PDB file of C-alpha atoms in Angstrom:
ATOM      1  CA  MET A  75      18.093 -14.531  48.925  1.00 42.00           C
ATOM      2  CA  LYS A  76      19.599 -16.277  46.221  1.00 40.00           C
ATOM      3  CA  LEU A  77      17.334 -17.814  45.285  1.00 37.00           C
ATOM      4  CA  LYS A  78      14.720 -15.278  45.635  1.00 37.00           C
ATOM      5  CA  ILE A  79      16.955 -13.053  43.205  1.00 33.00           C
ATOM      6  CA  ALA A  80      17.658 -16.585  40.891  1.00 36.00           C
ATOM      7  CA  LEU A  81      13.786 -16.795  40.711  1.00 37.00           C
ATOM      8  CA  LEU A  82      13.363 -12.231  39.249  1.00 35.00           C
ATOM      9  CA  ALA A  83      15.730 -13.765  37.727  1.00 36.00           C
ATOM     10  CA  VAL A  84      14.245 -15.447  35.387  1.00 39.00           C
ATOM     11  CA  THR A  85      10.422 -14.473  35.727  1.00 41.00           C
ATOM     12  CA  ALA A  86      11.844 -11.481  34.019  1.00 38.00           C
ATOM     13  CA  ALA A  87      13.806 -13.039  31.828  1.00 39.00           C
ATOM     14  CA  LEU A  88      10.365 -15.442  30.252  1.00 39.00           C
ATOM     15  CA  SER A  89       9.062 -11.446  30.558  1.00 38.00           C
ATOM     16  CA  ILE A  90      11.458 -10.571  28.246  1.00 38.00           C
ATOM     17  CA  ASN A  91      11.156 -13.226  25.485  1.00 43.00           C
ATOM     18  CA  ALA A  92       6.651 -13.254  25.761  1.00 44.00           C
ATOM     19  CA  TYR A  93       7.266  -9.303  24.904  1.00 44.00           C
ATOM     20  CA  ALA A  94      10.160 -10.149  22.833  1.00 53.00           C
ATOM     21  CA  GLN A  95       7.571 -12.608  20.499  1.00 71.00           C
ATOM     22  CA  ALA A  96       4.515 -11.116  20.646  1.00 89.00           C
ATOM     23  CA  PRO A  97       3.915  -9.894  17.261  1.00 94.00           C
ATOM     24  CA  ILE A  98       4.104  -5.597  15.692  1.00 97.00           C
ATOM     25  CA  VAL A  99       0.635  -5.287  15.294  1.00 97.00           C
ATOM     26  CA  ILE A 100       0.567  -2.143  12.486  1.00 98.00           C
ATOM     27  CA  LYS A 101      -3.256  -0.789  12.158  1.00 97.00           C
ATOM     28  CA  PHE A 102      -4.527   0.670   9.124  1.00 97.00           C
ATOM     29  CA  SER A 103      -7.676   3.255   8.668  1.00 95.00           C
ATOM     30  CA  HIS A 104      -9.123   4.003   6.040  1.00 94.00           C
ATOM     31  CA  VAL A 105     -12.459   5.712   5.143  1.00 88.00           C
ATOM     32  CA  VAL A 106     -13.907   4.044   2.583  1.00 87.00           C
ATOM     33  CA  ALA A 107     -15.861   1.099   2.106  1.00 87.00           C
ATOM     34  CA  THR A 108     -13.983  -2.549   2.221  1.00 92.00           C
ATOM     35  CA  ASP A 109     -15.100  -3.458  -1.325  1.00 89.00           C
ATOM     36  CA  THR A 110     -13.078  -0.769  -3.480  1.00 90.00           C
ATOM     37  CA  PRO A 111      -9.647  -0.789  -5.074  1.00 90.00           C
ATOM     38  CA  LYS A 112      -8.010   0.900  -1.455  1.00 93.00           C
ATOM     39  CA  GLY A 113     -10.072  -1.667   0.308  1.00 94.00           C
ATOM     40  CA  GLN A 114      -9.464  -4.173  -1.125  1.00 95.00           C
ATOM     41  CA  ALA A 115      -5.764  -3.872  -1.265  1.00 96.00           C
ATOM     42  CA  ALA A 116      -5.341  -2.766   2.559  1.00 97.00           C
ATOM     43  CA  GLU A 117      -6.749  -6.569   2.897  1.00 97.00           C
ATOM     44  CA  ARG A 118      -3.981  -7.556   0.557  1.00 98.00           C
ATOM     45  CA  PHE A 119      -1.371  -5.854   2.174  1.00 98.00           C
ATOM     46  CA  LYS A 120      -2.701  -7.488   5.083  1.00 98.00           C
ATOM     47  CA  GLN A 121      -2.101 -11.389   3.996  1.00 98.00           C
ATOM     48  CA  LEU A 122       1.214 -10.170   2.651  1.00 98.00           C
ATOM     49  CA  ALA A 123       2.662  -8.404   4.561  1.00 98.00           C
ATOM     50  CA  GLU A 124       1.444 -11.149   8.045  1.00 98.00           C
ATOM     51  CA  LYS A 125       2.591 -14.302   5.467  1.00 97.00           C
ATOM     52  CA  ALA A 126       6.746 -11.825   3.962  1.00 97.00           C
ATOM     53  CA  THR A 127       6.747 -11.561   8.232  1.00 97.00           C
ATOM     54  CA  ASN A 128       6.425 -14.879   9.746  1.00 96.00           C
ATOM     55  CA  GLY A 129       3.477 -13.492  11.696  1.00 94.00           C
ATOM     56  CA  ARG A 130       6.240 -10.936  13.381  1.00 97.00           C
ATOM     57  CA  VAL A 131       4.103  -8.260  12.377  1.00 97.00           C
ATOM     58  CA  LYS A 132      -0.727  -7.529  13.079  1.00 98.00           C
ATOM     59  CA  VAL A 133      -2.514  -5.697  10.174  1.00 98.00           C
ATOM     60  CA  GLU A 134      -5.149  -3.857  11.911  1.00 97.00           C
ATOM     61  CA  VAL A 135      -7.773  -2.954   9.536  1.00 97.00           C
ATOM     62  CA  TYR A 136      -9.573  -1.123  10.249  1.00 96.00           C
ATOM     63  CA  PRO A 137     -12.131   0.382   7.111  1.00 94.00           C
ATOM     64  CA  ASN A 138     -15.204   2.576   7.474  1.00 90.00           C
ATOM     65  CA  SER A 139     -13.558   5.559   8.853  1.00 88.00           C
ATOM     66  CA  GLN A 140     -14.456   3.006  12.131  1.00 92.00           C
ATOM     67  CA  LEU A 141     -11.736   4.880  14.261  1.00 90.00           C
ATOM     68  CA  TYR A 142     -11.655   8.042  12.396  1.00 89.00           C
ATOM     69  CA  LYS A 143     -12.458  10.352   9.900  1.00 84.00           C
ATOM     70  CA  ASP A 144     -10.869  12.906   7.346  1.00 77.00           C
ATOM     71  CA  LYS A 145     -10.025  14.543   9.242  1.00 78.00           C
ATOM     72  CA  GLU A 146      -9.174  13.440  12.350  1.00 89.00           C
ATOM     73  CA  GLU A 147      -6.727  10.337  11.297  1.00 93.00           C
ATOM     74  CA  LEU A 148      -3.939  12.325  10.380  1.00 93.00           C
ATOM     75  CA  GLU A 149      -3.343  13.666  13.213  1.00 93.00           C
ATOM     76  CA  ALA A 150      -4.432  10.945  14.970  1.00 94.00           C
ATOM     77  CA  LEU A 151      -1.144   9.034  12.095  1.00 95.00           C
ATOM     78  CA  GLN A 152       1.166  11.930  13.807  1.00 95.00           C
ATOM     79  CA  LEU A 153       0.256  11.202  17.258  1.00 94.00           C
ATOM     80  CA  GLY A 154       1.100   7.005  17.319  1.00 95.00           C
ATOM     81  CA  ALA A 155      -2.668   5.557  17.458  1.00 95.00           C
ATOM     82  CA  VAL A 156      -2.337   4.732  14.473  1.00 96.00           C
ATOM     83  CA  GLN A 157       0.710   3.481  11.980  1.00 97.00           C
ATOM     84  CA  MET A 158      -0.240   3.419   8.264  1.00 98.00           C
ATOM     85  CA  LEU A 159      -3.095   5.512   6.297  1.00 97.00           C
ATOM     86  CA  ALA A 160      -4.228   5.793   2.330  1.00 96.00           C
ATOM     87  CA  PRO A 161      -5.629   9.264   2.519  1.00 94.00           C
ATOM     88  CA  SER A 162      -6.734  11.033  -0.650  1.00 92.00           C
ATOM     89  CA  LEU A 163      -3.877  13.040  -1.690  1.00 94.00           C
ATOM     90  CA  ALA A 164      -5.981  16.835  -1.442  1.00 88.00           C
ATOM     91  CA  LYS A 165      -5.996  15.777   2.952  1.00 90.00           C
ATOM     92  CA  PHE A 166      -1.872  17.035   2.457  1.00 93.00           C
ATOM     93  CA  GLY A 167      -3.125  20.626   1.517  1.00 89.00           C
ATOM     94  CA  PRO A 168      -4.391  21.398   4.651  1.00 87.00           C
ATOM     95  CA  LEU A 169      -1.827  19.701   6.810  1.00 90.00           C
ATOM     96  CA  GLY A 170       0.783  22.473   4.673  1.00 91.00           C
ATOM     97  CA  VAL A 171       1.736  20.561   1.897  1.00 95.00           C
ATOM     98  CA  LYS A 172       0.052  21.884  -0.566  1.00 95.00           C
ATOM     99  CA  GLU A 173       2.433  20.596  -3.386  1.00 96.00           C
ATOM    100  CA  PHE A 174      -0.488  17.774  -3.210  1.00 96.00           C
ATOM    101  CA  GLU A 175      -2.841  19.734  -4.430  1.00 95.00           C
ATOM    102  CA  ALA A 176      -1.937  19.734  -7.627  1.00 96.00           C
ATOM    103  CA  PHE A 177      -3.699  16.003  -8.302  1.00 96.00           C
ATOM    104  CA  ASP A 178      -6.687  17.789  -7.502  1.00 95.00           C
ATOM    105  CA  LEU A 179      -6.540  19.741 -10.248  1.00 97.00           C
ATOM    106  CA  PRO A 180      -8.741  19.547 -13.514  1.00 97.00           C
ATOM    107  CA  TYR A 181      -7.999  17.945 -16.626  1.00 95.00           C
ATOM    108  CA  ILE A 182      -4.368  17.455 -15.407  1.00 95.00           C
ATOM    109  CA  PHE A 183      -3.838  14.221 -16.614  1.00 94.00           C
ATOM    110  CA  PRO A 184      -5.859  12.846 -19.417  1.00 90.00           C
ATOM    111  CA  SER A 185      -4.475   9.356 -19.071  1.00 90.00           C
ATOM    112  CA  LYS A 186      -3.273   6.504 -15.982  1.00 90.00           C
ATOM    113  CA  THR A 187      -0.168   6.557 -18.322  1.00 91.00           C
ATOM    114  CA  ALA A 188       0.127   9.955 -17.662  1.00 92.00           C
ATOM    115  CA  LEU A 189      -0.515   9.776 -14.179  1.00 94.00           C
ATOM    116  CA  TYR A 190       2.047   6.895 -13.253  1.00 93.00           C
ATOM    117  CA  ASN A 191       4.321   8.556 -15.195  1.00 93.00           C
ATOM    118  CA  VAL A 192       4.846  11.592 -12.823  1.00 95.00           C
ATOM    119  CA  THR A 193       3.685   8.413  -9.543  1.00 95.00           C
ATOM    120  CA  GLU A 194       5.536   6.230 -10.470  1.00 94.00           C
ATOM    121  CA  GLY A 195       8.633   8.903 -11.253  1.00 94.00           C
ATOM    122  CA  GLU A 196      10.613  12.423  -9.383  1.00 95.00           C
ATOM    123  CA  ILE A 197       7.990  14.135  -9.003  1.00 96.00           C
ATOM    124  CA  GLY A 198       6.373  11.291  -6.867  1.00 97.00           C
ATOM    125  CA  LYS A 199       9.513  10.400  -4.931  1.00 97.00           C
ATOM    126  CA  SER A 200      10.181  14.741  -4.299  1.00 97.00           C
ATOM    127  CA  LEU A 201       6.873  15.326  -3.331  1.00 97.00           C
ATOM    128  CA  MET A 202       6.745  12.425  -0.655  1.00 98.00           C
ATOM    129  CA  LYS A 203       9.941  13.701   0.566  1.00 98.00           C
ATOM    130  CA  LYS A 204       7.759  16.843   1.355  1.00 97.00           C
ATOM    131  CA  LEU A 205       6.238  14.204   4.443  1.00 97.00           C
ATOM    132  CA  GLU A 206       9.244  13.428   6.469  1.00 97.00           C
ATOM    133  CA  PRO A 207       9.597  16.889   7.874  1.00 97.00           C
ATOM    134  CA  LYS A 208       5.499  16.586   9.517  1.00 96.00           C
ATOM    135  CA  GLY A 209       5.927  13.270  10.979  1.00 97.00           C
ATOM    136  CA  ILE A 210       4.953  11.296   8.118  1.00 98.00           C
ATOM    137  CA  THR A 211       7.115   8.590   5.559  1.00 98.00           C
ATOM    138  CA  GLY A 212       5.413   7.873   2.534  1.00 98.00           C
ATOM    139  CA  LEU A 213       5.058   4.234   1.156  1.00 98.00           C
ATOM    140  CA  ALA A 214       2.989   3.886  -2.431  1.00 98.00           C
ATOM    141  CA  PHE A 215       0.784   6.444  -5.080  1.00 98.00           C
ATOM    142  CA  TRP A 216      -2.577   4.078  -4.599  1.00 96.00           C
ATOM    143  CA  ASP A 217      -5.070   4.957  -7.279  1.00 92.00           C
ATOM    144  CA  ASN A 218      -8.841   5.240  -7.446  1.00 90.00           C
ATOM    145  CA  GLY A 219      -9.944   6.700 -11.738  1.00 90.00           C
ATOM    146  CA  PHE A 220     -11.522   9.514 -12.324  1.00 95.00           C
ATOM    147  CA  LYS A 221     -13.601  11.012 -11.283  1.00 96.00           C
ATOM    148  CA  VAL A 222     -17.758  11.789 -12.050  1.00 97.00           C
ATOM    149  CA  MET A 223     -20.211  13.716 -11.203  1.00 98.00           C
ATOM    150  CA  SER A 224     -23.488  13.483 -10.068  1.00 98.00           C
ATOM    151  CA  ALA A 225     -26.395  15.623  -9.008  1.00 98.00           C
ATOM    152  CA  ASN A 226     -30.449  15.165  -8.748  1.00 96.00           C
ATOM    153  CA  LYS A 227     -30.925  16.954 -12.023  1.00 96.00           C
ATOM    154  CA  PRO A 228     -28.562  16.431 -15.094  1.00 97.00           C
ATOM    155  CA  LEU A 229     -25.426  17.722 -15.604  1.00 98.00           C
ATOM    156  CA  HIS A 230     -24.489  18.180 -19.730  1.00 97.00           C
ATOM    157  CA  ASN A 231     -23.877  21.458 -19.584  1.00 96.00           C
ATOM    158  CA  VAL A 232     -20.999  24.328 -17.133  1.00 97.00           C
ATOM    159  CA  ALA A 233     -24.847  26.314 -17.054  1.00 97.00           C
ATOM    160  CA  ASP A 234     -26.869  23.269 -15.083  1.00 98.00           C
ATOM    161  CA  PHE A 235     -24.207  23.658 -11.943  1.00 98.00           C
ATOM    162  CA  LYS A 236     -25.271  27.128 -11.113  1.00 97.00           C
ATOM    163  CA  GLY A 237     -26.138  27.572  -7.576  1.00 97.00           C
ATOM    164  CA  LEU A 238     -25.887  23.827  -6.653  1.00 98.00           C
ATOM    165  CA  LYS A 239     -24.499  22.905  -3.295  1.00 98.00           C
ATOM    166  CA  MET A 240     -21.414  20.486  -4.025  1.00 98.00           C
ATOM    167  CA  ARG A 241     -19.471  18.350  -1.663  1.00 97.00           C
ATOM    168  CA  ILE A 242     -16.054  18.028  -2.314  1.00 96.00           C
ATOM    169  CA  GLN A 243     -12.907  16.962  -0.060  1.00 91.00           C
ATOM    170  CA  SER A 244     -11.325  20.233   2.065  1.00 88.00           C
ATOM    171  CA  SER A 245      -9.306  21.306  -0.973  1.00 90.00           C
ATOM    172  CA  LYS A 246      -8.699  24.668  -2.528  1.00 92.00           C
ATOM    173  CA  VAL A 247      -8.376  23.880  -5.660  1.00 95.00           C
ATOM    174  CA  LEU A 248     -11.563  21.587  -5.182  1.00 96.00           C
ATOM    175  CA  ASP A 249     -13.355  24.646  -4.027  1.00 97.00           C
ATOM    176  CA  ALA A 250     -12.115  26.840  -7.092  1.00 97.00           C
ATOM    177  CA  GLN A 251     -13.418  23.791  -9.281  1.00 98.00           C
ATOM    178  CA  MET A 252     -16.608  23.941  -8.091  1.00 98.00           C
ATOM    179  CA  ARG A 253     -16.836  28.680  -8.455  1.00 98.00           C
ATOM    180  CA  ALA A 254     -15.549  28.132 -11.423  1.00 98.00           C
ATOM    181  CA  LEU A 255     -18.597  25.657 -13.361  1.00 97.00           C
ATOM    182  CA  GLY A 256     -20.772  27.919 -10.685  1.00 97.00           C
ATOM    183  CA  ALA A 257     -21.651  25.995  -8.025  1.00 98.00           C
ATOM    184  CA  ASN A 258     -21.687  26.701  -3.636  1.00 98.00           C
ATOM    185  CA  PRO A 259     -19.080  24.077  -2.480  1.00 98.00           C
ATOM    186  CA  GLN A 260     -19.157  22.533   0.742  1.00 97.00           C
ATOM    187  CA  VAL A 261     -16.499  20.575   2.351  1.00 95.00           C
ATOM    188  CA  LEU A 262     -17.945  17.469   4.367  1.00 94.00           C
ATOM    189  CA  ALA A 263     -15.833  14.296   5.708  1.00 89.00           C
ATOM    190  CA  PHE A 264     -16.901  10.967   3.427  1.00 89.00           C
ATOM    191  CA  SER A 265     -18.689   9.530   6.176  1.00 88.00           C
ATOM    192  CA  GLU A 266     -21.931  11.383   5.598  1.00 94.00           C
ATOM    193  CA  VAL A 267     -22.207  12.401   1.730  1.00 95.00           C
ATOM    194  CA  TYR A 268     -24.852   9.636   1.420  1.00 96.00           C
ATOM    195  CA  GLN A 269     -26.663  11.452   4.952  1.00 97.00           C
ATOM    196  CA  ALA A 270     -26.520  14.628   3.547  1.00 97.00           C
ATOM    197  CA  LEU A 271     -27.303  14.017  -0.025  1.00 97.00           C
ATOM    198  CA  GLN A 272     -29.925  12.428   1.093  1.00 96.00           C
ATOM    199  CA  THR A 273     -31.697  14.781   3.275  1.00 97.00           C
ATOM    200  CA  GLY A 274     -30.918  17.813   1.020  1.00 96.00           C
ATOM    201  CA  VAL A 275     -27.980  19.309   2.921  1.00 97.00           C
ATOM    202  CA  VAL A 276     -26.119  19.518  -0.581  1.00 98.00           C
ATOM    203  CA  ASP A 277     -26.771  18.839  -4.553  1.00 98.00           C
ATOM    204  CA  GLY A 278     -24.416  17.326  -5.260  1.00 98.00           C
ATOM    205  CA  THR A 279     -20.776  15.053  -5.241  1.00 97.00           C
ATOM    206  CA  GLU A 280     -18.166  13.898  -7.420  1.00 97.00           C
ATOM    207  CA  ASN A 281     -16.466  11.179  -7.095  1.00 95.00           C
ATOM    208  CA  PRO A 282     -14.610   7.661  -9.195  1.00 94.00           C
ATOM    209  CA  PRO A 283     -17.907   5.224  -9.255  1.00 95.00           C
ATOM    210  CA  SER A 284     -16.456   2.340  -6.645  1.00 90.00           C
ATOM    211  CA  ASN A 285     -17.507   5.282  -4.113  1.00 91.00           C
ATOM    212  CA  MET A 286     -20.283   5.984  -5.281  1.00 94.00           C
ATOM    213  CA  TYR A 287     -21.741   2.642  -5.783  1.00 94.00           C
ATOM    214  CA  THR A 288     -19.878   1.468  -2.639  1.00 90.00           C
ATOM    215  CA  GLN A 289     -21.668   4.372  -0.374  1.00 92.00           C
ATOM    216  CA  LYS A 290     -25.290   3.923  -2.306  1.00 94.00           C
ATOM    217  CA  MET A 291     -25.261   6.828  -3.398  1.00 96.00           C
ATOM    218  CA  HIS A 292     -26.457   6.065  -6.574  1.00 95.00           C
ATOM    219  CA  GLU A 293     -29.762   5.610  -4.545  1.00 95.00           C
ATOM    220  CA  VAL A 294     -29.760   9.029  -3.532  1.00 96.00           C
ATOM    221  CA  GLN A 295     -28.854  11.105  -7.051  1.00 97.00           C
ATOM    222  CA  LYS A 296     -30.954  10.504  -9.724  1.00 97.00           C
ATOM    223  CA  HIS A 297     -28.513  11.507 -12.689  1.00 98.00           C
ATOM    224  CA  VAL A 298     -24.753  10.760 -13.027  1.00 98.00           C
ATOM    225  CA  THR A 299     -22.156  12.447 -15.969  1.00 98.00           C
ATOM    226  CA  VAL A 300     -19.179  10.673 -16.923  1.00 97.00           C
ATOM    227  CA  SER A 301     -16.549  13.894 -16.941  1.00 96.00           C
ATOM    228  CA  ASN A 302     -13.454  12.886 -15.878  1.00 95.00           C
ATOM    229  CA  HIS A 303     -12.826  15.675 -14.977  1.00 96.00           C
ATOM    230  CA  GLY A 304     -10.403  14.782 -12.341  1.00 96.00           C
ATOM    231  CA  TYR A 305      -8.012  12.230 -10.932  1.00 95.00           C
ATOM    232  CA  LEU A 306      -8.543  10.752  -6.884  1.00 93.00           C
ATOM    233  CA  GLY A 307      -5.993   8.551  -5.483  1.00 94.00           C
ATOM    234  CA  TYR A 308      -4.496   7.637  -2.361  1.00 95.00           C
ATOM    235  CA  ALA A 309      -0.978   7.948  -0.591  1.00 97.00           C
ATOM    236  CA  VAL A 310      -0.139   5.769   2.120  1.00 98.00           C
ATOM    237  CA  ILE A 311       2.024   6.203   5.239  1.00 98.00           C
ATOM    238  CA  VAL A 312       3.200   5.241   8.201  1.00 98.00           C
ATOM    239  CA  ASN A 313       4.113   7.192  11.027  1.00 98.00           C
ATOM    240  CA  LYS A 314       8.211   7.612  10.612  1.00 98.00           C
ATOM    241  CA  LYS A 315       8.896   7.332  13.962  1.00 97.00           C
ATOM    242  CA  PHE A 316       7.526   3.699  14.220  1.00 97.00           C
ATOM    243  CA  TRP A 317       8.477   3.426  10.293  1.00 98.00           C
ATOM    244  CA  ASP A 318      12.373   3.659  11.332  1.00 97.00           C
ATOM    245  CA  GLY A 319      12.827   2.296  14.562  1.00 97.00           C
ATOM    246  CA  LEU A 320      11.459  -0.575  12.746  1.00 97.00           C
ATOM    247  CA  PRO A 321      13.814  -4.054  12.406  1.00 96.00           C
ATOM    248  CA  ALA A 322      15.764  -3.536   9.292  1.00 97.00           C
ATOM    249  CA  ASP A 323      14.448  -6.912   7.946  1.00 96.00           C
ATOM    250  CA  ILE A 324      10.911  -6.219   8.622  1.00 97.00           C
ATOM    251  CA  ARG A 325      10.986  -2.637   6.972  1.00 97.00           C
ATOM    252  CA  THR A 326      12.077  -4.422   3.751  1.00 98.00           C
ATOM    253  CA  ALA A 327       9.370  -7.485   4.176  1.00 98.00           C
ATOM    254  CA  LEU A 328       7.381  -4.289   4.472  1.00 98.00           C
ATOM    255  CA  ASP A 329       8.650  -3.020   1.457  1.00 98.00           C
ATOM    256  CA  LYS A 330       8.048  -5.491  -0.897  1.00 98.00           C
ATOM    257  CA  ALA A 331       4.697  -6.067   0.838  1.00 98.00           C
ATOM    258  CA  MET A 332       3.315  -2.468  -0.193  1.00 98.00           C
ATOM    259  CA  LYS A 333       4.869  -3.102  -3.546  1.00 97.00           C
ATOM    260  CA  ASP A 334       2.993  -5.778  -4.193  1.00 98.00           C
ATOM    261  CA  ALA A 335      -0.176  -4.618  -2.956  1.00 98.00           C
ATOM    262  CA  THR A 336       0.160  -1.625  -5.064  1.00 97.00           C
ATOM    263  CA  THR A 337       0.507  -3.109  -8.081  1.00 96.00           C
ATOM    264  CA  PHE A 338      -2.661  -5.891  -7.599  1.00 96.00           C
ATOM    265  CA  GLU A 339      -4.269  -1.677  -6.332  1.00 96.00           C
ATOM    266  CA  LYS A 340      -3.671  -1.116  -9.773  1.00 93.00           C
ATOM    267  CA  ALA A 341      -5.073  -3.908 -11.764  1.00 92.00           C
ATOM    268  CA  ILE A 342      -8.564  -3.381  -9.825  1.00 93.00           C
ATOM    269  CA  ALA A 343      -8.786   0.009  -9.870  1.00 91.00           C
ATOM    270  CA  GLN A 344     -10.328   0.534 -13.834  1.00 89.00           C
ATOM    271  CA  ARG A 345     -11.740  -2.381 -13.308  1.00 92.00           C
ATOM    272  CA  ASP A 346     -14.273  -1.846 -10.581  1.00 92.00           C
ATOM    273  CA  ASN A 347     -15.018   1.559 -11.543  1.00 93.00           C
ATOM    274  CA  ASP A 348     -16.180  -0.258 -14.605  1.00 94.00           C
ATOM    275  CA  LEU A 349     -18.858  -2.336 -12.355  1.00 95.00           C
ATOM    276  CA  ALA A 350     -19.389  -0.553 -10.768  1.00 95.00           C
ATOM    277  CA  LEU A 351     -21.031   2.971 -13.017  1.00 95.00           C
ATOM    278  CA  GLU A 352     -22.357  -0.293 -15.572  1.00 96.00           C
ATOM    279  CA  ALA A 353     -24.091  -1.149 -11.749  1.00 96.00           C
ATOM    280  CA  ILE A 354     -25.715   2.079 -11.051  1.00 96.00           C
ATOM    281  CA  LYS A 355     -26.918   1.281 -14.121  1.00 95.00           C
ATOM    282  CA  LYS A 356     -28.594  -1.588 -13.834  1.00 96.00           C
ATOM    283  CA  THR A 357     -30.048  -0.448 -10.490  1.00 94.00           C
ATOM    284  CA  GLY A 358     -32.163   2.628 -12.483  1.00 93.00           C
ATOM    285  CA  LYS A 359     -31.907   4.861 -10.082  1.00 91.00           C
ATOM    286  CA  THR A 360     -29.794   6.955 -11.247  1.00 96.00           C
ATOM    287  CA  GLU A 361     -28.756   8.084 -15.290  1.00 96.00           C
ATOM    288  CA  ILE A 362     -25.947   7.455 -16.694  1.00 97.00           C
ATOM    289  CA  TYR A 363     -24.398  10.621 -19.091  1.00 97.00           C
ATOM    290  CA  THR A 364     -21.456  11.515 -21.059  1.00 97.00           C
ATOM    291  CA  PRO A 365     -20.765  14.483 -21.756  1.00 96.00           C
ATOM    292  CA  SER A 366     -20.893  15.242 -26.114  1.00 96.00           C
ATOM    293  CA  VAL A 367     -17.743  16.353 -27.733  1.00 95.00           C
ATOM    294  CA  LYS A 368     -19.263  19.983 -27.832  1.00 96.00           C
ATOM    295  CA  GLU A 369     -19.453  19.776 -23.551  1.00 96.00           C
ATOM    296  CA  GLN A 370     -16.654  18.127 -22.548  1.00 95.00           C
ATOM    297  CA  ALA A 371     -14.678  21.252 -24.766  1.00 96.00           C
ATOM    298  CA  ASP A 372     -17.410  22.879 -22.711  1.00 97.00           C
ATOM    299  CA  TRP A 373     -16.318  21.286 -19.773  1.00 96.00           C
ATOM    300  CA  ARG A 374     -12.574  22.178 -20.089  1.00 96.00           C
ATOM    301  CA  LYS A 375     -12.800  25.534 -20.890  1.00 96.00           C
ATOM    302  CA  ALA A 376     -14.299  26.381 -17.698  1.00 97.00           C
ATOM    303  CA  LEU A 377     -11.940  24.182 -15.482  1.00 97.00           C
ATOM    304  CA  LEU A 378      -8.736  24.949 -17.192  1.00 94.00           C
ATOM    305  CA  PRO A 379      -8.312  28.269 -15.627  1.00 96.00           C
ATOM    306  CA  VAL A 380      -7.677  27.220 -12.819  1.00 97.00           C
ATOM    307  CA  GLN A 381      -4.693  26.018 -12.709  1.00 96.00           C
ATOM    308  CA  LYS A 382      -3.463  28.906 -13.045  1.00 95.00           C
ATOM    309  CA  ASP A 383      -5.827  30.239 -10.402  1.00 96.00           C
ATOM    310  CA  MET A 384      -3.441  28.192  -8.484  1.00 97.00           C
ATOM    311  CA  GLU A 385       0.459  28.717  -9.053  1.00 97.00           C
ATOM    312  CA  GLY A 386       0.076  30.601  -6.150  1.00 96.00           C
ATOM    313  CA  ARG A 387      -0.422  27.626  -3.803  1.00 95.00           C
ATOM    314  CA  ILE A 388       0.705  24.731  -5.880  1.00 96.00           C
ATOM    315  CA  GLY A 389       3.638  26.351  -7.411  1.00 96.00           C
ATOM    316  CA  LYS A 390       3.850  27.073 -11.088  1.00 97.00           C
ATOM    317  CA  ASP A 391       7.123  24.975 -11.628  1.00 97.00           C
ATOM    318  CA  LEU A 392       5.165  22.729 -10.241  1.00 97.00           C
ATOM    319  CA  ILE A 393       1.822  22.385 -12.279  1.00 97.00           C
ATOM    320  CA  SER A 394       4.729  22.545 -15.686  1.00 96.00           C
ATOM    321  CA  ALA A 395       6.262  19.957 -14.617  1.00 96.00           C
ATOM    322  CA  ILE A 396       3.621  17.544 -14.219  1.00 96.00           C
ATOM    323  CA  ASN A 397       2.341  18.710 -17.774  1.00 94.00           C
ATOM    324  CA  LYS A 398       5.416  17.606 -19.069  1.00 93.00           C
ATOM    325  CA  GLU A 399       5.473  14.090 -18.236  1.00 90.00           C
ATOM    326  CA  ALA A 400       1.299  14.075 -18.635  1.00 85.00           C
ATOM    327  CA  ALA A 401       2.168  14.875 -22.417  1.00 83.00           C
ATOM    328  CA  LYS A 402       4.628  12.004 -22.527  1.00 81.00           C
TER     329      LYS A 402
END
């Protein structure tokens, strides 16, 4: 009997030891292609995290909505089905953290410098804190640059948008933006946009060039206007319970890996968008148009009132604080 108990104890100890040696798995899900800035940064984080933890952490990256679509991924994170995401900032409005919709406001960021004043400063930190009651910890802001407009007709003037069905993310701000231009906003998951453009379910959309090119949207859009009217960025987030439960040394190593991956991501974002726009132009399938100074002024005149209209939703003080930072 004693021998049997001893054997059971040894077996249990071996099992515990094997369990202790098993790597911590982080499932990192996102909705864009691997060769986008976000996709490349996710892969870079995987490499850095696994190296920094000597293999104690294994990062599994799932791009292109392989696991979850836009509307599903945040719920999956909250439930612990995945541990890490990098959703676009517009996704937090429907979650109840409407302040993040400030990033969707047209013409609120005149430059990348202005943007980083916000994301890397106190405003960015306070916004991330607002995610914690939702069971989410924010780790970093990632960049995908300014958006262009596309359709199968030229979009030079505000009047050109009248009656067009324009795909947007689920965002009250983006809805108001398209309505201010005279268009009809249509909410669609990112993974469904190409087919919707191809079949005419929607007439056009907005995206940074890297997203447009990697999803081949330019193949079904004859015209692109380099409007730079709005910004698309992401927040890298983790399940708070999972993150808080990690050993302190692992968390420190992952924080450093995320910081380095973020530096890498910001460095490639603008480059990739510039290259994507050039690649779209070279296909000869899509005409690239840059608005004149007067046209840009008309777009601004039509869209800037959206900031005022959204004060009740996002917060007048927050919008004012962002504009103040952006003006530095």
